[in-house]
mmCIF file of C-alpha atoms in Angstrom:
data_model
loop_
_atom_site.group_PDB
_atom_site.id
_atom_site.type_symbol
_atom_site.label_atom_id
_atom_site.label_comp_id
_atom_site.label_asym_id
_atom_site.label_seq_id
_atom_site.Cartn_x
_atom_site.Cartn_y
_atom_site.Cartn_z
ATOM 1 C CA ALA A 14 73.268 -30.152 46.814
ATOM 2 C CA VAL A 15 72.632 -29.167 43.210
ATOM 3 C CA GLY A 16 69.726 -26.910 44.196
ATOM 4 C CA TRP A 17 71.871 -25.135 46.760
ATOM 5 C CA VAL A 18 75.073 -25.150 44.740
ATOM 6 C CA GLU A 19 75.615 -21.369 44.869
ATOM 7 C CA VAL A 20 74.085 -20.600 48.275
ATOM 8 C CA VAL A 21 76.987 -19.220 50.327
ATOM 9 C CA LYS A 22 77.226 -20.279 53.970
ATOM 10 C CA ILE A 23 79.804 -20.103 56.721
ATOM 11 C CA GLY A 24 82.142 -23.038 57.129
ATOM 12 C CA ARG A 25 83.145 -24.315 60.536
ATOM 13 C CA THR A 26 86.360 -25.897 61.780
ATOM 14 C CA HIS A 27 87.042 -26.923 65.399
ATOM 15 C CA LEU A 28 83.344 -26.012 65.965
ATOM 16 C CA GLN A 29 84.314 -22.370 65.331
ATOM 17 C CA ASP A 30 83.418 -20.040 62.474
ATOM 18 C CA ALA A 31 85.648 -20.410 59.419
ATOM 19 C CA THR A 32 85.734 -19.092 55.863
ATOM 20 C CA PRO A 33 82.695 -19.530 53.616
ATOM 21 C CA LEU A 34 81.736 -22.258 51.204
ATOM 22 C CA THR A 35 78.447 -23.059 49.520
ATOM 23 C CA VAL A 36 75.788 -25.399 50.818
ATOM 24 C CA GLY A 37 76.233 -27.414 47.646
ATOM 25 C CA GLN A 38 79.956 -27.771 48.281
ATOM 26 C CA GLU A 39 79.303 -28.994 51.820
ATOM 27 C CA TRP A 40 76.788 -31.579 50.639
ATOM 28 C CA SER A 41 79.099 -32.617 47.811
ATOM 29 C CA GLY A 42 81.684 -33.436 50.464
ATOM 30 C CA TRP A 43 79.200 -35.751 52.158
ATOM 31 C CA ALA A 44 78.218 -37.364 48.869
ATOM 32 C CA THR A 45 81.826 -37.906 47.858
ATOM 33 C CA GLN A 46 82.683 -39.323 51.278
ATOM 34 C CA LEU A 47 79.893 -41.877 50.896
ATOM 35 C CA ARG A 48 80.818 -42.669 47.306
ATOM 36 C CA ASP A 49 84.421 -43.322 48.298
ATOM 37 C CA ALA A 50 83.381 -45.471 51.277
ATOM 38 C CA ARG A 51 81.122 -47.502 49.003
ATOM 39 C CA HIS A 52 83.939 -47.942 46.489
ATOM 40 C CA ARG A 53 86.277 -49.185 49.226
ATOM 41 C CA LEU A 54 83.612 -51.642 50.393
ATOM 42 C CA GLU A 55 83.066 -52.928 46.858
ATOM 43 C CA THR A 56 86.815 -53.419 46.520
ATOM 44 C CA ALA A 57 86.883 -55.242 49.866
ATOM 45 C CA LEU A 58 84.296 -57.732 48.600
ATOM 46 C CA ASN A 59 86.938 -59.144 46.262
ATOM 47 C CA ALA A 60 88.583 -60.590 49.364
ATOM 48 C CA VAL A 61 85.741 -63.092 49.874
ATOM 49 C CA HIS A 62 85.608 -64.339 46.291
ATOM 50 C CA SER A 63 88.297 -66.959 47.000
ATOM 51 C CA LEU A 64 86.754 -70.210 48.260
ATOM 52 C CA ALA A 65 88.325 -72.712 50.626
ATOM 53 C CA ALA A 66 86.155 -75.567 49.304
ATOM 54 C CA GLY A 67 88.323 -78.481 48.226
ATOM 55 C CA GLY A 68 90.892 -78.096 50.963
ATOM 56 C CA THR A 69 89.075 -80.684 53.103
ATOM 57 C CA ALA A 70 90.439 -81.168 56.618
ATOM 58 C CA VAL A 71 93.573 -79.042 56.829
ATOM 59 C CA GLY A 72 94.015 -77.591 53.340
ATOM 60 C CA THR A 73 95.817 -80.475 51.640
ATOM 61 C CA GLY A 74 92.759 -81.616 49.673
ATOM 62 C CA LEU A 75 92.915 -85.127 51.114
ATOM 63 C CA ASN A 76 90.087 -87.360 49.755
ATOM 64 C CA ALA A 77 88.776 -84.622 47.416
ATOM 65 C CA PRO A 78 88.583 -85.439 43.687
ATOM 66 C CA THR A 79 91.041 -83.644 41.453
ATOM 67 C CA GLY A 80 89.601 -80.291 40.366
ATOM 68 C CA PHE A 81 86.872 -80.364 43.006
ATOM 69 C CA GLY A 82 87.632 -76.834 44.232
ATOM 70 C CA GLU A 83 87.577 -75.445 40.703
ATOM 71 C CA GLU A 84 84.286 -77.176 39.923
ATOM 72 C CA ILE A 85 82.668 -75.837 43.089
ATOM 73 C CA ALA A 86 83.805 -72.283 42.278
ATOM 74 C CA ALA A 87 82.565 -72.542 38.686
ATOM 75 C CA LYS A 88 79.149 -73.857 39.726
ATOM 76 C CA LEU A 89 78.680 -71.201 42.407
ATOM 77 C CA THR A 90 79.720 -68.512 39.937
ATOM 78 C CA GLU A 91 77.066 -69.811 37.558
ATOM 79 C CA LEU A 92 74.410 -69.762 40.282
ATOM 80 C CA THR A 93 75.285 -66.406 41.834
ATOM 81 C CA GLY A 94 76.832 -64.388 39.029
ATOM 82 C CA LEU A 95 79.725 -63.533 41.328
ATOM 83 C CA PRO A 96 83.339 -63.896 40.154
ATOM 84 C CA LEU A 97 84.145 -66.715 42.570
ATOM 85 C CA ARG A 98 87.361 -68.722 42.366
ATOM 86 C CA THR A 99 89.075 -71.475 44.274
ATOM 87 C CA ALA A 100 91.614 -70.175 46.761
ATOM 88 C CA PRO A 101 95.168 -70.681 45.489
ATOM 89 C CA ASN A 102 96.293 -71.532 49.024
ATOM 90 C CA LYS A 103 93.783 -73.545 51.016
ATOM 91 C CA PHE A 104 95.896 -73.387 54.171
ATOM 92 C CA ALA A 105 95.433 -69.606 54.384
ATOM 93 C CA ALA A 106 91.795 -69.856 53.322
ATOM 94 C CA GLN A 107 90.927 -72.327 56.090
ATOM 95 C CA GLY A 108 93.257 -71.174 58.828
ATOM 96 C CA SER A 109 92.066 -67.568 58.610
ATOM 97 C CA LEU A 110 88.983 -65.547 57.737
ATOM 98 C CA ASP A 111 90.880 -62.435 56.731
ATOM 99 C CA GLY A 112 88.590 -61.768 53.775
ATOM 100 C CA MET A 113 85.585 -61.365 56.075
ATOM 101 C CA VAL A 114 87.637 -59.133 58.350
ATOM 102 C CA VAL A 115 88.390 -56.898 55.361
ATOM 103 C CA VAL A 116 84.707 -56.735 54.381
ATOM 104 C CA SER A 117 83.730 -55.887 57.945
ATOM 105 C CA ALA A 118 86.299 -53.104 57.944
ATOM 106 C CA GLY A 119 84.720 -51.808 54.735
ATOM 107 C CA LEU A 120 81.318 -51.714 56.432
ATOM 108 C CA ARG A 121 82.898 -49.915 59.363
ATOM 109 C CA GLY A 122 84.265 -47.333 56.918
ATOM 110 C CA VAL A 123 80.765 -46.722 55.574
ATOM 111 C CA ALA A 124 79.480 -46.382 59.145
ATOM 112 C CA VAL A 125 82.187 -43.864 60.023
ATOM 113 C CA ALA A 126 81.221 -41.726 57.016
ATOM 114 C CA LEU A 127 77.508 -41.960 57.768
ATOM 115 C CA MET A 128 77.994 -41.054 61.425
ATOM 116 C CA LYS A 129 79.900 -37.898 60.487
ATOM 117 C CA ILE A 130 77.184 -36.897 58.019
ATOM 118 C CA ALA A 131 74.322 -37.653 60.430
ATOM 119 C CA ASN A 132 75.997 -35.649 63.183
ATOM 120 C CA ASP A 133 76.644 -32.724 60.833
ATOM 121 C CA MET A 134 72.990 -32.719 59.814
ATOM 122 C CA ARG A 135 71.620 -32.744 63.336
ATOM 123 C CA TRP A 136 74.002 -30.005 64.470
ATOM 124 C CA LEU A 137 73.034 -27.874 61.462
ATOM 125 C CA ALA A 138 69.371 -28.474 62.317
ATOM 126 C CA SER A 139 69.773 -27.583 66.004
ATOM 127 C CA GLY A 140 67.433 -24.936 67.331
ATOM 128 C CA PRO A 141 65.137 -23.595 66.088
ATOM 129 C CA ARG A 142 65.686 -20.451 68.159
ATOM 130 C CA ALA A 143 68.830 -21.213 70.162
ATOM 131 C CA GLY A 144 70.844 -23.342 67.758
ATOM 132 C CA LEU A 145 72.294 -23.160 64.255
ATOM 133 C CA HIS A 146 69.081 -24.100 62.412
ATOM 134 C CA GLU A 147 70.553 -23.815 58.938
ATOM 135 C CA LEU A 148 68.654 -26.976 58.045
ATOM 136 C CA LYS A 149 64.980 -27.669 58.691
ATOM 137 C CA LEU A 150 64.356 -31.385 59.072
ATOM 138 C CA PRO A 151 60.927 -32.893 58.429
ATOM 139 C CA ALA A 152 58.830 -33.579 61.513
ATOM 140 C CA ASN A 153 58.097 -37.289 61.266
ATOM 141 C CA GLU A 154 56.604 -37.573 64.731
ATOM 142 C CA PRO A 155 56.015 -35.436 67.851
ATOM 143 C CA GLY A 156 59.431 -34.673 69.290
ATOM 144 C CA SER A 157 58.415 -34.605 72.925
ATOM 145 C CA SER A 158 55.548 -35.729 75.124
ATOM 146 C CA ILE A 159 56.050 -32.682 77.341
ATOM 147 C CA MET A 160 57.304 -29.966 74.953
ATOM 148 C CA PRO A 161 54.726 -29.259 72.224
ATOM 149 C CA GLY A 162 56.032 -28.431 68.764
ATOM 150 C CA LYS A 163 59.476 -29.915 69.290
ATOM 151 C CA VAL A 164 61.113 -31.525 66.240
ATOM 152 C CA ASN A 165 63.918 -33.971 66.982
ATOM 153 C CA PRO A 166 66.471 -35.310 64.467
ATOM 154 C CA THR A 167 65.305 -38.871 65.035
ATOM 155 C CA GLN A 168 66.486 -40.279 61.708
ATOM 156 C CA GLN A 169 69.970 -38.895 62.284
ATOM 157 C CA GLU A 170 69.987 -40.251 65.835
ATOM 158 C CA ALA A 171 68.900 -43.645 64.547
ATOM 159 C CA MET A 172 71.705 -43.569 61.990
ATOM 160 C CA VAL A 173 74.273 -42.747 64.671
ATOM 161 C CA MET A 174 73.090 -45.700 66.769
ATOM 162 C CA VAL A 175 73.268 -48.033 63.775
ATOM 163 C CA CYS A 176 76.783 -46.822 63.000
ATOM 164 C CA LEU A 177 77.871 -47.408 66.589
ATOM 165 C CA GLN A 178 76.438 -50.930 66.371
ATOM 166 C CA VAL A 179 78.334 -51.617 63.137
ATOM 167 C CA ILE A 180 81.592 -50.312 64.601
ATOM 168 C CA GLY A 181 81.067 -52.554 67.633
ATOM 169 C CA GLU A 182 80.319 -55.572 65.461
ATOM 170 C CA ASP A 183 83.453 -54.887 63.437
ATOM 171 C CA SER A 184 85.452 -55.061 66.667
ATOM 172 C CA ILE A 185 83.950 -58.504 67.296
ATOM 173 C CA VAL A 186 84.799 -59.609 63.754
ATOM 174 C CA ALA A 187 88.377 -58.398 64.100
ATOM 175 C CA SER A 188 88.801 -60.215 67.408
ATOM 176 C CA ALA A 189 87.203 -63.381 66.053
ATOM 177 C CA GLY A 190 89.365 -63.170 62.951
ATOM 178 C CA ALA A 191 92.422 -63.402 65.163
ATOM 179 C CA GLN A 192 91.159 -66.630 66.751
ATOM 180 C CA GLY A 193 92.302 -68.971 64.002
ATOM 181 C CA ASN A 194 94.271 -71.805 65.589
ATOM 182 C CA PHE A 195 96.683 -73.703 63.403
ATOM 183 C CA GLU A 196 94.762 -74.970 60.336
ATOM 184 C CA LEU A 197 91.235 -73.711 61.096
ATOM 185 C CA ASN A 198 89.402 -70.629 62.323
ATOM 186 C CA ALA A 199 86.307 -71.974 64.066
ATOM 187 C CA MET A 200 84.826 -68.506 64.665
ATOM 188 C CA ARG A 201 83.086 -68.385 61.273
ATOM 189 C CA PRO A 202 79.501 -68.302 62.688
ATOM 190 C CA ILE A 203 79.977 -65.183 64.800
ATOM 191 C CA ILE A 204 81.911 -63.465 62.009
ATOM 192 C CA ILE A 205 79.269 -64.195 59.373
ATOM 193 C CA ASN A 206 76.442 -63.221 61.727
ATOM 194 C CA ASN A 207 77.971 -59.844 62.530
ATOM 195 C CA VAL A 208 78.974 -58.992 58.959
ATOM 196 C CA LEU A 209 75.525 -59.829 57.576
ATOM 197 C CA HIS A 210 73.783 -57.976 60.406
ATOM 198 C CA SER A 211 75.971 -54.905 59.877
ATOM 199 C CA ALA A 212 75.246 -54.877 56.152
ATOM 200 C CA ARG A 213 71.512 -55.239 56.702
ATOM 201 C CA ILE A 214 71.079 -52.518 59.317
ATOM 202 C CA LEU A 215 73.318 -50.086 57.426
ATOM 203 C CA GLY A 216 71.257 -50.559 54.280
ATOM 204 C CA ASP A 217 67.987 -50.168 56.176
ATOM 205 C CA ALA A 218 69.213 -47.041 57.959
ATOM 206 C CA CYS A 219 70.334 -45.463 54.678
ATOM 207 C CA ASP A 220 66.923 -46.102 53.123
ATOM 208 C CA LYS A 221 65.116 -44.564 56.089
ATOM 209 C CA LEU A 222 67.429 -41.547 56.311
ATOM 210 C CA ARG A 223 66.917 -40.807 52.630
ATOM 211 C CA GLU A 224 63.149 -41.335 52.662
ATOM 212 C CA PHE A 225 62.200 -39.708 55.945
ATOM 213 C CA SER A 226 64.829 -36.984 56.311
ATOM 214 C CA VAL A 227 67.097 -36.095 53.398
ATOM 215 C CA ALA A 228 64.263 -35.978 50.855
ATOM 216 C CA GLY A 229 62.299 -33.498 52.977
ATOM 217 C CA THR A 230 65.143 -31.402 54.372
ATOM 218 C CA GLU A 231 64.866 -27.671 53.692
ATOM 219 C CA LEU A 232 67.322 -24.800 53.973
ATOM 220 C CA ASP A 233 66.709 -21.824 56.266
ATOM 221 C CA GLN A 234 68.058 -19.232 53.852
ATOM 222 C CA GLN A 235 67.551 -16.385 56.308
ATOM 223 C CA LYS A 236 69.702 -18.058 58.953
ATOM 224 C CA VAL A 237 72.386 -18.974 56.431
ATOM 225 C CA ASN A 238 72.580 -15.379 55.192
ATOM 226 C CA GLU A 239 72.594 -14.034 58.746
ATOM 227 C CA TYR A 240 75.599 -16.138 59.731
ATOM 228 C CA VAL A 241 77.525 -15.096 56.623
ATOM 229 C CA GLY A 242 76.822 -11.433 57.298
ATOM 230 C CA ARG A 243 77.952 -11.677 60.931
ATOM 231 C CA SER A 244 81.045 -13.807 60.416
ATOM 232 C CA LEU A 245 84.395 -12.387 61.452
ATOM 233 C CA MET A 246 86.312 -14.958 59.442
ATOM 234 C CA LEU A 247 85.585 -13.110 56.208
ATOM 235 C CA VAL A 248 88.555 -11.023 57.279
ATOM 236 C CA THR A 249 90.725 -13.876 55.992
ATOM 237 C CA ALA A 250 90.378 -12.421 52.488
ATOM 238 C CA LEU A 251 92.077 -9.238 53.690
ATOM 239 C CA SER A 252 95.215 -11.009 54.940
ATOM 240 C CA PRO A 253 97.096 -11.039 51.606
ATOM 241 C CA HIS A 254 96.442 -7.303 51.230
ATOM 242 C CA ILE A 255 97.017 -5.894 54.722
ATOM 243 C CA GLY A 256 98.899 -8.703 56.493
ATOM 244 C CA TYR A 257 97.844 -11.367 58.972
ATOM 245 C CA ASP A 258 98.446 -9.281 62.099
ATOM 246 C CA LYS A 259 96.315 -6.349 60.993
ATOM 247 C CA ALA A 260 93.560 -8.651 59.765
ATOM 248 C CA SER A 261 93.622 -10.401 63.140
ATOM 249 C CA ALA A 262 93.411 -7.048 64.931
ATOM 250 C CA ILE A 263 90.336 -6.152 62.885
ATOM 251 C CA ALA A 264 88.600 -9.412 63.792
ATOM 252 C CA HIS A 265 89.386 -9.031 67.497
ATOM 253 C CA LYS A 266 88.257 -5.394 67.506
ATOM 254 C CA ALA A 267 84.943 -6.267 65.896
ATOM 255 C CA ASP A 268 84.413 -9.136 68.322
ATOM 256 C CA ASN A 269 85.395 -7.233 71.459
ATOM 257 C CA GLU A 270 83.417 -4.105 70.596
ATOM 258 C CA GLY A 271 80.412 -5.798 69.058
ATOM 259 C CA THR A 272 80.764 -3.961 65.757
ATOM 260 C CA THR A 273 80.617 -5.235 62.223
ATOM 261 C CA LEU A 274 83.771 -6.381 60.490
ATOM 262 C CA ARG A 275 83.473 -3.457 58.097
ATOM 263 C CA GLU A 276 83.242 -0.909 60.900
ATOM 264 C CA ALA A 277 86.298 -2.367 62.616
ATOM 265 C CA ALA A 278 88.281 -2.449 59.367
ATOM 266 C CA LEU A 279 87.513 1.170 58.557
ATOM 267 C CA ALA A 280 88.454 2.198 62.104
ATOM 268 C CA LEU A 281 91.868 0.562 61.633
ATOM 269 C CA GLY A 282 92.614 2.267 58.346
ATOM 270 C CA VAL A 283 91.158 0.051 55.636
ATOM 271 C CA SER A 284 89.326 2.133 53.050
ATOM 272 C CA ALA A 285 85.678 1.469 52.360
ATOM 273 C CA ASP A 286 86.395 0.835 48.684
ATOM 274 C CA GLU A 287 89.127 -1.684 49.487
ATOM 275 C CA PHE A 288 86.973 -3.506 52.030
ATOM 276 C CA ASP A 289 83.952 -3.730 49.729
ATOM 277 C CA ARG A 290 86.101 -4.883 46.820
ATOM 278 C CA ILE A 291 87.860 -7.643 48.742
ATOM 279 C CA ILE A 292 85.280 -8.855 51.257
ATOM 280 C CA ASP A 293 82.820 -10.573 48.966
ATOM 281 C CA PRO A 294 81.805 -14.017 50.263
ATOM 282 C CA ARG A 295 80.901 -15.187 46.762
ATOM 283 C CA LYS A 296 84.475 -14.608 45.646
ATOM 284 C CA MET A 297 85.793 -16.732 48.517
ATOM 285 C CA VAL A 298 84.178 -20.069 47.630
ATOM 286 C CA GLY A 299 86.063 -20.958 44.461
ATOM 287 C CA ASP A 300 83.944 -22.414 41.664
ATOM 288 C CA PRO A 301 81.109 -24.366 43.299
ATOM 289 C CA ARG A 302 79.574 -25.469 40.007
ATOM 290 C CA ARG A 303 82.837 -27.021 38.917
ATOM 291 C CA ASP A 304 83.237 -28.650 42.344
ATOM 292 C CA LEU A 305 79.900 -30.407 41.827
ATOM 293 C CA GLY A 306 80.655 -31.329 38.213
ATOM 294 C CA LEU A 307 78.075 -28.879 36.850
ATOM 295 C CA VAL A 308 80.338 -26.880 34.534
ATOM 296 C CA THR A 309 79.312 -27.412 30.924
ATOM 297 C CA THR A 310 81.370 -27.334 27.763
ATOM 298 C CA GLY A 311 80.512 -25.238 24.760
ATOM 299 C CA ASN A 312 78.478 -28.051 23.210
ATOM 300 C CA GLY A 313 76.426 -28.524 26.354
ATOM 301 C CA GLY A 314 78.286 -31.533 27.719
ATOM 302 C CA ALA A 315 79.133 -31.638 31.401
ATOM 303 C CA LEU A 316 82.722 -31.500 32.503
ATOM 304 C CA PRO A 317 83.642 -33.961 35.254
ATOM 305 C CA GLY A 318 83.856 -32.441 38.711
ATOM 306 C CA GLY A 319 85.077 -33.503 42.111
ATOM 307 C CA GLY A 320 81.777 -33.684 43.954
ATOM 308 C CA GLY A 321 78.881 -36.087 44.193
#
């Protein structure tokens, strides 16, 4: 994202052309989405730091020595380095597994973010001649046994499948979490199995996506520039100056007649000087360096930004 911070591209909403942004801004959105999902997962882990040990049969602590729960938590904290503590209410800790449900939901949140990013990448890499092809993904293996030269987004497809698996396992965890009867939830094995499996395959998929795809992904600058030059949505910058209706008429005229946006604007009364002054894609993307936290102060220090 940093290398492409000022490369202007066309944005897309509803799968249709939209106003421009930079490639760096788009990737910063992905990075921030992942960072936030990770933060939510880390916060969710606090929910499993409370231990039910010491509650014995139904949470009353019958037959357990005084302070047993506290001693167990202290010893496990010493062994693991985790901030473990005895649950203040053993009845809730034994009758439910809500903490694991929360952690599973955090993993699902990571999967949702990763699926969006993986799908964006494979759509942007579609082609090479009849798709978007803004991104060029590394060819890790032959894409087809019948079509020579084909490059498939296999790492992104693998990530999507992993994310679907995690979302499915979270559904199991949620259902099992609701199966606590009276003073015990006996569904702990299936909950633990699914949470640990989800965490493992998500981590593995992230490693593989980074190593075999993201690290070798290239930008097709020619395609990116071509889409910016052909976009009708640049007319959005004219709206404050000539009104929405006239700007819309210009876009429709260019589309219907197969002309450039500039030709249509001039035909409908916009001067060449006004068009060239206003329709500058680089002026429509805000401050991409600030968005990625790359703006520096006078003494060379970086100012904090909103991107990853």
